[in-house]
Coordinates of C-alpha atoms (C1' of nucleotides) in Angstrom, one line a residue:
Chain A
M27 CA 28.4 41.7 32.5
D28 CA 25.7 39.6 34.9
T29 CA 22.1 39.7 32.5
D30 CA 20.9 36.9 34.7
H31 CA 18.6 38.2 36.9
H32 CA 17.8 34.8 38.6
S33 CA 21.6 35.0 39.7
E34 CA 23.6 37.0 41.2
A35 CA 26.9 34.9 39.7
P36 CA 28.0 36.2 36.2
K37 CA 27.4 34.5 33.2
A38 CA 30.3 32.5 32.3
S39 CA 30.7 30.8 28.4
V40 CA 32.2 27.1 28.4
K41 CA 35.1 29.2 26.6
A42 CA 35.6 32.0 29.0
L43 CA 36.4 29.7 31.5
L44 CA 38.6 27.3 29.8
D45 CA 40.3 30.6 28.3
G46 CA 41.1 31.7 32.1
A47 CA 38.7 34.9 31.9
F48 CA 37.6 33.8 35.1
P49 CA 39.7 33.8 38.5
V50 CA 39.9 30.6 40.3
N51 CA 37.1 30.7 43.5
E52 CA 35.3 33.4 41.4
T53 CA 31.5 32.3 41.7
V54 CA 29.7 31.8 38.0
T55 CA 26.4 31.2 36.3
V56 CA 27.4 28.2 33.9
E57 CA 24.2 27.1 31.4
G58 CA 24.7 24.5 28.5
W59 CA 23.9 20.9 27.6
V60 CA 25.4 17.5 29.2
R61 CA 27.2 15.6 27.3
T62 CA 28.6 12.2 30.4
R63 CA 27.6 12.2 33.5
R64 CA 29.9 10.1 35.7
D65 CA 28.5 9.3 39.2
S66 CA 31.3 8.7 42.8
K67 CA 30.1 6.8 45.5
A68 CA 32.2 8.7 47.2
G69 CA 29.4 11.0 46.7
F70 CA 29.6 13.2 44.0
S71 CA 29.6 13.7 40.7
F72 CA 31.5 14.5 37.2
V73 CA 29.3 15.9 34.6
H74 CA 30.9 17.1 31.6
V75 CA 28.3 20.5 29.7
N76 CA 29.0 22.0 26.3
D77 CA 27.4 25.0 25.3
G78 CA 28.9 25.0 21.9
S79 CA 30.9 28.2 23.1
C80 CA 34.6 25.7 22.1
L81 CA 34.9 22.3 21.7
A82 CA 35.8 21.2 25.1
N83 CA 33.4 21.1 28.0
I84 CA 34.0 22.3 31.1
Q85 CA 33.4 19.7 34.5
L86 CA 31.7 20.7 36.7
V87 CA 31.6 18.2 40.4
A88 CA 28.7 18.0 42.3
N89 CA 28.3 16.5 45.6
Q90 CA 25.2 14.7 46.9
D91 CA 24.5 17.3 49.6
L92 CA 22.7 19.2 46.7
D93 CA 19.3 19.8 48.0
N94 CA 18.7 17.6 44.2
Y95 CA 21.3 15.8 44.2
A96 CA 19.4 11.8 44.3
S97 CA 16.1 14.0 42.1
D98 CA 18.0 16.1 39.4
V99 CA 21.4 14.7 39.2
L100 CA 21.3 11.7 39.8
R101 CA 18.8 12.2 36.3
L102 CA 21.1 13.2 34.1
T103 CA 21.7 12.1 30.9
A104 CA 23.5 13.8 27.9
G105 CA 21.4 16.1 26.1
S106 CA 20.3 17.9 29.2
A107 CA 19.9 21.1 29.9
L108 CA 21.0 23.1 33.0
R109 CA 21.9 26.6 34.5
C110 CA 24.4 26.1 37.1
I111 CA 25.8 28.1 39.9
G112 CA 29.3 27.8 40.8
T113 CA 33.0 28.2 42.3
V114 CA 35.7 28.2 39.9
V115 CA 38.3 26.4 41.3
E116 CA 41.8 24.4 40.5
S117 CA 40.8 20.5 38.8
Q118 CA 41.9 18.3 41.8
G119 CA 42.0 15.2 38.4
K120 CA 44.3 15.5 35.1
G121 CA 42.6 16.5 31.8
Q122 CA 41.6 20.6 32.6
S123 CA 42.8 22.8 34.0
V124 CA 39.5 24.8 36.4
E125 CA 36.1 22.9 36.8
I126 CA 33.1 24.3 38.6
Q127 CA 32.1 23.1 43.0
V128 CA 28.6 23.3 42.3
Q129 CA 26.5 25.5 44.6
S130 CA 23.4 24.6 42.8
I131 CA 22.1 23.5 39.6
D132 CA 18.7 23.4 38.3
V133 CA 17.3 21.2 35.3
L134 CA 16.0 23.4 32.9
G135 CA 15.1 20.5 30.2
D136 CA 15.8 17.1 30.7
V137 CA 15.7 14.5 28.1
E138 CA 12.3 13.1 27.3
D139 CA 13.5 9.3 27.0
P140 CA 16.8 9.2 27.5
D141 CA 16.9 5.7 26.3
T142 CA 15.9 7.0 22.3
Y143 CA 17.7 10.1 22.9
P144 CA 20.0 10.0 19.6
I145 CA 23.1 11.5 19.8
Q146 CA 24.9 9.7 22.4
P147 CA 28.9 9.9 23.3
K148 CA 30.3 7.5 20.1
K149 CA 31.1 7.7 17.2
H150 CA 28.0 8.4 14.9
S151 CA 27.8 7.4 10.8
Y152 CA 27.5 10.8 8.8
E153 CA 24.4 9.3 7.4
F154 CA 22.6 8.8 10.8
L155 CA 23.6 12.5 12.0
R156 CA 21.9 14.0 8.8
S157 CA 19.0 13.0 9.7
V158 CA 18.6 13.7 12.8
A159 CA 19.8 17.6 11.2
H160 CA 18.3 20.0 14.6
L161 CA 20.4 17.7 16.7
R162 CA 23.8 17.4 15.4
P163 CA 24.5 20.8 16.3
R164 CA 25.0 19.3 19.8
T165 CA 28.1 16.9 18.6
N166 CA 31.6 17.9 18.6
T167 CA 31.6 17.9 14.9
F168 CA 29.5 19.8 14.1
G169 CA 29.6 22.3 16.5
A170 CA 33.4 22.5 15.2
V171 CA 31.8 22.7 11.8
T172 CA 29.6 25.7 13.0
R173 CA 31.9 27.3 14.7
I174 CA 34.8 27.1 11.5
R175 CA 31.5 27.9 8.7
H176 CA 31.4 31.4 11.2
R177 CA 35.0 32.0 11.2
A178 CA 35.3 31.3 7.2
A179 CA 32.7 33.3 6.6
R180 CA 33.3 36.3 8.9
A181 CA 36.8 35.8 7.4
I182 CA 35.3 36.6 3.9
H183 CA 34.1 39.6 5.2
Q184 CA 37.6 41.2 6.9
F185 CA 39.5 40.0 3.4
F186 CA 37.5 42.1 0.8
D187 CA 36.5 44.9 4.4
D188 CA 40.2 45.5 4.2
M189 CA 40.8 45.3 0.5
G190 CA 38.2 48.3 -0.4
Y191 CA 35.3 45.7 -1.7
F192 CA 31.5 46.7 -1.0
W193 CA 29.5 43.5 -0.3
I194 CA 26.8 44.0 -2.6
N195 CA 23.7 42.3 -1.7
T196 CA 22.2 40.6 -5.5
P197 CA 18.7 39.6 -6.0
I198 CA 17.6 36.0 -4.7
I199 CA 14.5 36.2 -7.1
T200 CA 15.7 37.1 -10.6
A201 CA 14.1 36.9 -14.1
S202 CA 17.4 36.2 -15.9
D203 CA 19.3 32.6 -16.1
A204 CA 23.1 33.4 -15.8
E205 CA 24.4 30.2 -17.2
G206 CA 22.1 29.9 -20.3
A207 CA 20.7 26.6 -19.5
G208 CA 17.4 25.4 -18.3
Q209 CA 18.4 24.5 -14.5
L210 CA 16.6 27.3 -12.1
F211 CA 13.8 27.4 -9.4
R212 CA 11.1 28.9 -11.1
V213 CA 9.2 31.5 -7.7
S214 CA 5.4 31.7 -8.5
T215 CA 2.1 32.5 -6.9
L216 CA 0.2 30.6 -9.4
D217 CA -2.3 28.6 -8.9
M218 CA -0.7 24.8 -9.8
M219 CA -3.9 23.3 -9.5
N220 CA -5.6 26.2 -12.5
L221 CA -2.8 27.8 -14.2
P222 CA -4.0 30.6 -16.7
Q223 CA -3.5 29.7 -19.7
T224 CA -3.0 32.9 -22.7
D225 CA -5.1 32.9 -26.4
A226 CA -1.6 30.5 -28.1
G227 CA -2.2 28.3 -24.1
A228 CA 0.9 28.5 -22.8
I229 CA 0.9 29.3 -19.5
D230 CA 0.5 33.2 -18.9
Y231 CA 2.6 34.3 -16.1
A232 CA 1.8 38.1 -17.0
Q233 CA -0.4 37.1 -14.4
D234 CA 2.4 35.8 -12.3
F235 CA 3.0 38.1 -9.4
F236 CA 5.9 39.4 -11.0
G237 CA 4.1 39.7 -14.2
R238 CA 7.0 37.5 -16.1
E239 CA 8.9 34.5 -15.1
T240 CA 11.1 34.7 -12.5
F241 CA 13.5 32.2 -11.0
L242 CA 15.4 31.9 -7.5
T243 CA 19.3 33.2 -8.5
V244 CA 22.2 30.6 -10.0
S245 CA 24.4 33.8 -9.7
G246 CA 24.9 36.9 -8.5
Q247 CA 27.6 37.8 -10.9
L248 CA 25.0 39.6 -14.1
N249 CA 24.1 42.0 -11.5
V250 CA 27.3 42.9 -9.0
E251 CA 29.0 43.8 -12.5
A252 CA 26.9 46.6 -12.5
F253 CA 27.8 48.4 -9.1
C254 CA 31.9 46.5 -10.0
L255 CA 31.2 49.6 -13.0
A256 CA 30.5 52.3 -10.3
M257 CA 31.9 51.0 -6.9
S258 CA 35.5 49.3 -8.3
K259 CA 35.8 46.4 -6.3
V260 CA 32.8 44.7 -5.0
Y261 CA 31.8 41.5 -3.9
T262 CA 28.3 39.3 -3.3
F263 CA 27.8 36.4 -0.8
G264 CA 24.5 34.9 -0.1
P265 CA 22.3 31.7 -0.8
T266 CA 22.6 30.9 -4.8
F267 CA 20.0 28.0 -6.2
R268 CA 20.9 25.1 -8.7
A269 CA 18.1 22.9 -9.7
E270 CA 20.5 20.5 -11.4
N271 CA 19.5 17.0 -10.8
S272 CA 23.9 16.5 -8.9
N273 CA 23.9 13.2 -6.5
T274 CA 26.9 13.9 -5.6
S275 CA 28.9 14.8 -2.5
R276 CA 30.0 18.2 -3.5
H277 CA 26.8 19.3 -5.2
L278 CA 23.5 21.1 -3.6
A279 CA 20.3 22.7 -4.7
E280 CA 20.5 25.9 -2.1
F281 CA 24.6 26.9 -1.3
W282 CA 26.1 29.8 -0.7
M283 CA 28.3 31.3 -2.8
V284 CA 31.5 34.4 -2.8
E285 CA 31.2 36.8 -6.4
P286 CA 34.0 39.0 -6.2
E287 CA 34.1 41.5 -8.4
V288 CA 36.9 43.8 -9.7
A289 CA 37.4 47.2 -12.3
F290 CA 40.4 47.4 -14.3
A291 CA 41.9 43.8 -13.5
D292 CA 42.2 40.9 -16.3
L293 CA 42.5 37.5 -15.4
A294 CA 46.3 37.5 -14.3
D295 CA 44.9 40.1 -11.2
L296 CA 41.9 37.8 -11.2
S297 CA 44.3 34.8 -9.9
Q298 CA 45.7 36.6 -7.5
L299 CA 43.4 38.0 -6.1
A300 CA 42.0 34.5 -5.2
E301 CA 45.1 33.0 -4.5
H302 CA 45.6 35.7 -1.7
F303 CA 41.9 35.2 -0.6
L304 CA 42.0 31.8 0.1
K305 CA 45.5 31.6 1.6
S306 CA 44.1 35.0 4.2
V307 CA 40.9 33.0 4.7
F308 CA 43.1 29.6 5.6
A309 CA 45.9 32.0 7.8
E310 CA 42.2 33.6 9.6
V311 CA 40.4 29.8 10.4
L312 CA 44.0 28.7 11.7
E313 CA 45.0 31.6 14.0
H314 CA 40.7 31.5 16.1
C315 CA 39.7 28.2 15.4
G316 CA 42.8 25.6 16.5
D317 CA 41.2 23.3 18.4
D318 CA 38.1 22.4 16.4
M319 CA 41.4 22.0 13.3
A320 CA 43.3 20.1 15.6
F321 CA 39.4 17.8 16.2
F322 CA 39.7 17.5 12.7
A323 CA 43.1 16.7 12.0
D324 CA 42.4 14.0 14.4
R325 CA 39.5 12.6 13.7
V326 CA 38.6 13.9 9.9
E327 CA 41.6 13.9 7.7
P328 CA 45.2 13.9 9.5
E329 CA 46.5 16.1 7.7
A330 CA 43.6 18.9 8.0
I331 CA 46.5 21.3 9.4
T332 CA 49.9 21.3 7.6
R333 CA 47.7 20.9 3.3
L334 CA 46.4 24.2 4.4
Q335 CA 49.4 25.9 5.9
N336 CA 51.1 24.6 2.8
V337 CA 48.6 26.8 0.6
I338 CA 49.6 29.7 2.8
D339 CA 53.4 29.0 2.5
Q340 CA 53.6 27.6 -1.3
P341 CA 52.9 29.9 -4.6
F342 CA 49.6 28.4 -6.3
V343 CA 50.9 26.9 -10.2
Q344 CA 49.9 29.0 -12.4
L345 CA 49.0 26.3 -15.5
D346 CA 47.6 27.5 -19.4
Y347 CA 44.3 24.9 -20.2
T348 CA 46.5 24.1 -23.5
E349 CA 49.9 23.2 -21.0
A350 CA 47.3 21.3 -19.0
V351 CA 46.0 19.3 -21.3
E352 CA 50.2 17.8 -22.3
I353 CA 50.8 17.2 -19.4
L354 CA 48.1 15.3 -19.3
Q355 CA 48.4 14.0 -22.5
K356 CA 52.3 13.4 -22.0
S357 CA 51.0 11.4 -17.9
G358 CA 51.2 8.1 -19.3
R359 CA 48.0 7.8 -16.9
D360 CA 45.2 5.2 -18.9
F361 CA 42.5 7.9 -18.2
E362 CA 38.0 6.8 -18.7
H363 CA 37.6 9.5 -20.3
P364 CA 40.1 10.6 -23.2
V365 CA 42.3 13.6 -23.2
A366 CA 41.4 16.6 -26.0
W367 CA 42.5 20.1 -26.6
G368 CA 38.7 21.3 -26.5
T369 CA 37.5 19.0 -24.4
D370 CA 36.6 20.1 -21.0
L371 CA 38.5 18.7 -18.2
Q372 CA 37.1 15.7 -16.1
T373 CA 37.0 15.3 -12.6
E374 CA 39.7 12.2 -12.9
H375 CA 41.9 14.7 -14.7
E376 CA 41.1 17.3 -12.4
R377 CA 42.1 15.1 -9.6
F378 CA 45.5 14.1 -11.3
L379 CA 46.3 17.4 -11.6
T380 CA 45.7 18.9 -8.5
E381 CA 46.5 15.3 -6.3
D382 CA 49.3 13.8 -8.1
H383 CA 51.2 15.9 -11.2
C384 CA 51.5 19.2 -8.2
Q385 CA 50.4 18.5 -5.0
A386 CA 49.4 21.7 -5.0
P387 CA 46.3 24.1 -5.6
V388 CA 46.8 24.7 -9.3
V389 CA 45.9 27.2 -11.7
V390 CA 44.3 26.3 -15.2
K391 CA 43.3 29.4 -17.6
N392 CA 42.8 29.8 -21.1
Y393 CA 39.9 27.3 -21.6
P394 CA 38.6 26.9 -25.5
D395 CA 36.2 29.2 -26.2
A396 CA 33.2 26.8 -27.2
I397 CA 33.2 25.0 -23.3
K398 CA 32.8 28.1 -21.9
A399 CA 30.4 30.5 -20.1
F400 CA 29.3 33.8 -22.9
Y401 CA 30.4 36.5 -20.4
M402 CA 34.1 35.2 -20.7
R403 CA 36.4 37.6 -23.0
L404 CA 38.2 36.2 -25.5
N405 CA 41.4 35.8 -26.1
D406 CA 43.4 37.3 -29.1
D407 CA 43.9 34.1 -30.4
G408 CA 40.1 34.1 -31.1
Q409 CA 40.3 30.3 -30.2
T410 CA 39.8 30.9 -25.7
V411 CA 38.6 32.5 -23.5
A412 CA 40.2 34.4 -20.0
A413 CA 38.6 31.5 -17.8
M414 CA 40.6 30.3 -14.6
D415 CA 39.7 27.6 -12.6
V416 CA 41.2 26.8 -9.1
L417 CA 41.7 23.6 -8.1
A418 CA 42.6 22.3 -4.6
P419 CA 43.5 18.6 -3.9
G420 CA 40.7 16.4 -2.6
I421 CA 37.8 18.5 -3.5
G422 CA 38.7 19.3 -6.9
E423 CA 37.0 23.1 -8.9
I424 CA 36.7 24.9 -5.4
I425 CA 36.7 28.8 -7.8
G426 CA 35.2 29.2 -11.0
G427 CA 35.9 33.0 -12.6
S428 CA 37.4 35.1 -15.6
Q429 CA 37.4 37.9 -16.6
R430 CA 35.0 39.5 -18.1
E431 CA 34.2 39.8 -21.9
E432 CA 34.2 44.4 -21.5
R433 CA 33.3 44.8 -25.7
L434 CA 30.0 45.8 -27.0
E435 CA 30.1 43.8 -30.1
V436 CA 32.1 40.9 -28.7
L437 CA 29.4 40.4 -26.1
A438 CA 26.9 40.6 -28.6
K439 CA 28.1 37.6 -31.1
R440 CA 28.9 35.6 -28.1
M441 CA 25.5 36.2 -26.6
A442 CA 24.3 35.4 -30.1
Q443 CA 25.8 32.1 -30.6
H444 CA 24.8 31.1 -27.0
G445 CA 21.2 31.7 -28.2
L446 CA 20.3 34.2 -25.6
D447 CA 17.8 36.8 -26.2
G448 CA 18.7 39.8 -26.5
G449 CA 16.1 41.6 -24.7
D450 CA 16.8 40.3 -21.7
Y451 CA 20.3 41.5 -21.4
E452 CA 20.3 44.9 -22.6
W453 CA 20.9 46.2 -18.9
F454 CA 24.0 43.6 -19.1
L455 CA 24.7 45.0 -22.5
D456 CA 24.3 48.9 -21.0
L457 CA 27.1 47.9 -19.3
R458 CA 29.0 48.1 -22.1
R459 CA 27.6 51.1 -23.8
Y460 CA 28.4 53.3 -21.6
G461 CA 31.8 53.8 -19.8
T462 CA 32.9 49.7 -20.3
V463 CA 36.5 49.3 -18.8
P464 CA 38.7 46.1 -18.1
H465 CA 36.8 43.6 -15.1
A466 CA 37.1 40.1 -13.4
G467 CA 35.3 38.3 -11.2
F468 CA 34.9 34.8 -9.6
G469 CA 32.8 32.4 -8.1
L470 CA 34.1 30.3 -4.9
G471 CA 32.1 27.4 -3.4
F472 CA 31.5 28.4 0.4
E473 CA 30.7 24.9 1.3
R474 CA 33.5 23.8 -0.7
L475 CA 35.9 26.1 1.5
L476 CA 34.3 24.7 3.9
N477 CA 34.9 21.1 2.9
Y478 CA 38.7 21.5 2.1
I479 CA 39.3 23.3 5.2
T480 CA 37.3 21.1 7.7
G481 CA 38.6 17.9 5.8
L482 CA 34.9 16.5 5.5
S483 CA 34.3 14.3 2.5
N484 CA 30.5 15.5 2.1
I485 CA 29.1 18.8 1.2
R486 CA 26.0 17.9 3.3
D487 CA 27.8 18.0 7.1
V488 CA 29.1 21.2 6.8
I489 CA 26.0 23.4 6.1
P490 CA 23.1 23.3 8.8
Y491 CA 20.2 22.1 6.3
P492 CA 21.3 20.6 3.1
R493 CA 19.5 20.4 0.3
T494 CA 19.4 18.1 -2.0
P495 CA 17.8 16.6 -5.4
K496 CA 15.0 14.1 -3.3
S497 CA 15.3 15.7 -0.3
A498 CA 14.7 18.7 1.7
P499 CA 13.7 18.1 5.2
F500 CA 13.3 20.0 8.2
Chain B
rU17 C1' 20.2 11.2 -15.0
rC18 C1' 23.7 6.9 -15.3
rC19 C1' 26.4 2.4 -12.7
rC20 C1' 28.0 0.5 -8.1
rC21 C1' 26.6 -0.4 -2.5
rG22 C1' 23.6 -0.6 1.1
rG23 C1' 19.0 -0.5 4.2
rU24 C1' 19.0 -6.5 11.2
rA25 C1' 17.9 -3.3 18.6
rG26 C1' 18.0 4.5 20.0
rC27 C1' 23.3 4.2 17.7
rU28 C1' 27.8 1.0 15.1
rC29 C1' 27.8 -3.8 13.0
rA30 C1' 28.2 -8.7 12.8
rG31 C1' 24.6 -13.0 10.5
rC32 C1' 29.2 -19.0 6.1
rU33 C1' 26.7 -22.0 0.9
rG34 C1' 18.6 -20.8 3.2
rG35 C1' 17.4 -24.4 8.9
rU36 C1' 14.5 -24.7 15.7
rU37 C1' 13.7 -19.7 20.8
rA38 C1' 18.3 -13.4 15.8
rG39 C1' 23.7 -11.7 17.8
rA40 C1' 28.0 -8.3 19.3
rG41 C1' 30.1 -3.4 21.6
rC42 C1' 28.1 1.7 22.7
rG43 C1' 23.6 3.9 25.2
rG44 C1' 19.5 3.0 28.5
rG45 C1' 17.9 0.9 33.6
rU46 C1' 19.7 -2.1 38.0
rG47 C1' 23.1 -2.6 41.2
rA48 C1' 28.9 -2.7 43.2
rC49 C1' 33.1 0.0 42.5
rU50 C1' 35.7 5.0 41.8
rG51 C1' 38.9 12.3 41.9
rU52 C1' 35.8 10.4 37.9
rU53 C1' 37.7 12.0 32.0
rA54 C1' 33.6 8.2 25.6
rA55 C1' 35.8 5.1 33.2
rU56 C1' 35.6 -0.1 35.0
rC57 C1' 32.7 -4.9 36.0
rA58 C1' 27.8 -7.6 37.0
rC59 C1' 23.0 -8.1 35.6
rU60 C1' 18.6 -6.5 32.6
rA61 C1' 15.1 -4.7 29.1
rG62 C1' 15.0 -3.8 24.0
rG63 C1' 13.8 -6.4 17.2
rU64 C1' 7.1 -7.1 12.0
rC65 C1' 15.3 -8.3 10.1
rG66 C1' 13.0 -1.2 4.6
rU67 C1' 8.1 -2.2 1.9
rU68 C1' 5.4 -5.6 -1.3
rG69 C1' 4.9 -9.9 -4.2
rG70 C1' 7.1 -14.7 -5.0
rU71 C1' 10.6 -19.6 -4.7
rU72 C1' 10.5 -22.9 -0.7
rC73 C1' 8.4 -28.2 3.7
rG74 C1' 11.1 -23.8 5.5
rA75 C1' 13.2 -16.8 4.0
rG76 C1' 17.5 -12.1 7.6
rU77 C1' 19.5 -14.8 4.2
rC78 C1' 17.5 -16.7 -3.1
rC79 C1' 14.5 -13.6 -7.3
rG80 C1' 11.6 -9.6 -9.3
rA81 C1' 9.3 -4.8 -7.9
rC82 C1' 9.5 0.3 -5.2
rC83 C1' 10.9 3.3 -1.2
rC84 C1' 15.0 4.8 0.7
rG85 C1' 20.4 6.3 2.2
rG86 C1' 25.8 6.1 0.5
rG87 C1' 29.5 6.1 -3.0
rG88 C1' 31.4 6.6 -7.9
rA89 C1' 30.1 9.5 -13.1
rG90 C1' 28.1 13.6 -15.7
rC91 C1' 26.4 19.1 -14.7
rC92 C1' 29.3 23.0 -11.8
rA93 C1' 30.5 26.2 -7.1

RNA sequence: UCCCCGGUAGCUCAGCUGGUUAGAGCGGGUGACUGUUAAUCACUAGGUCGUUGGUUCGAGUCCGACCCGGGGAGCCA
């Protein structure tokens, strides 16, 4: 337990101390960053210290008889880093069960200019905190986000592991565009000031690093399908890149996506998987991040905890796209965008369905063929595909998925209709030539999930370093 | 990319229809007081009002352009 050769006292995280892992009268080493300091002229100071292990701080009580009381303790300000050796004692004050009676305190790093240190014990705007992304982990809010993000990621892996899925690390660099649109980040080592050209005057990508055009992945789905049709149950969980000029609170240029892919499964199996998946992750977060969730319920979104519990307790509402259109048309609402069968649901329509009509997560299934991607399975009606979106109140689309087109002829025809070059996708068609089976999968935006869990409304506040159009600092 | 809104002290903001030396709270410093809890009280330091043109006797305030940020829309996860 004692890995610190500077002292004999075992290191104690703030979380362990407040959990009662160290008995009263034990001598421990506490390390962390000062949040607040209050001095008593009776001859001692209270120093609240946070080490990120939990939301709460540990209170140090430092007496004036310490050698460095005047020189160091009285000069501690928010953000100072310290190591302290002290005794666990029952607190004489209210607000905490135990505190540390300091035996020695060592300032590891003071704050150069306390007057301009950005993180103060006060409310800051999220916009301001984004401008100090390297310091915002020291705030209560971002610390809580960080712990919940970790727990949710862990819960996702746990869920799939329990269900017999394998985690597949699909490539970040890819030559294909899974969405069929020009929205990719180019990966190149060519000298942009001196681009090699072909005889025809085009850029000669044969001279580029990979000998062809390459991009950052927009989805691991196509690659993971190959493993699905061998391992049966697989998923990806990794960074994803979209070069869309989207300036909203729900879009990032770099985000993390979870994409399960299941063999021998249809759309009904998939929507059931999505529901179990979300419920499992929410339950895990509620169980393990109680303090952090209580913080969000108190400061950010009063319903943060209750709505997660409601999702866990209630079955998701299942709607056919056609049904959803009818509900919207009969709603009597004066929508800005008209509702018509054959057009995609607009944000205002999705919000009505999930926030007003159902007041719960909604699974909308079987969309018109024309508005969905080429790889989605054509239904027997010849007009719709076996696609589904899971819509969450306040967030909108959180999951998008489909049963995949496993029939070679139908897939080839759909690819041609979408103008996709068969050559780059021959390997994808191979999967339909050799032992094809019905299979299905979905994509979940990890940050959107975190927005829903925490109640934070901006996606830039649930990822450590947000990348958005015209913005990639730090 | 489109439509709105904004940019004043380290932070959060106020500053009316243009008018002398631009204000508050928090934070910082100093002092008082207290087993304190984002303590309290007093004093104090701190601002080329996003940039740049223009209108005017006079611009934080009005107009144009640009930069940056936010909200909404589209696209999507």
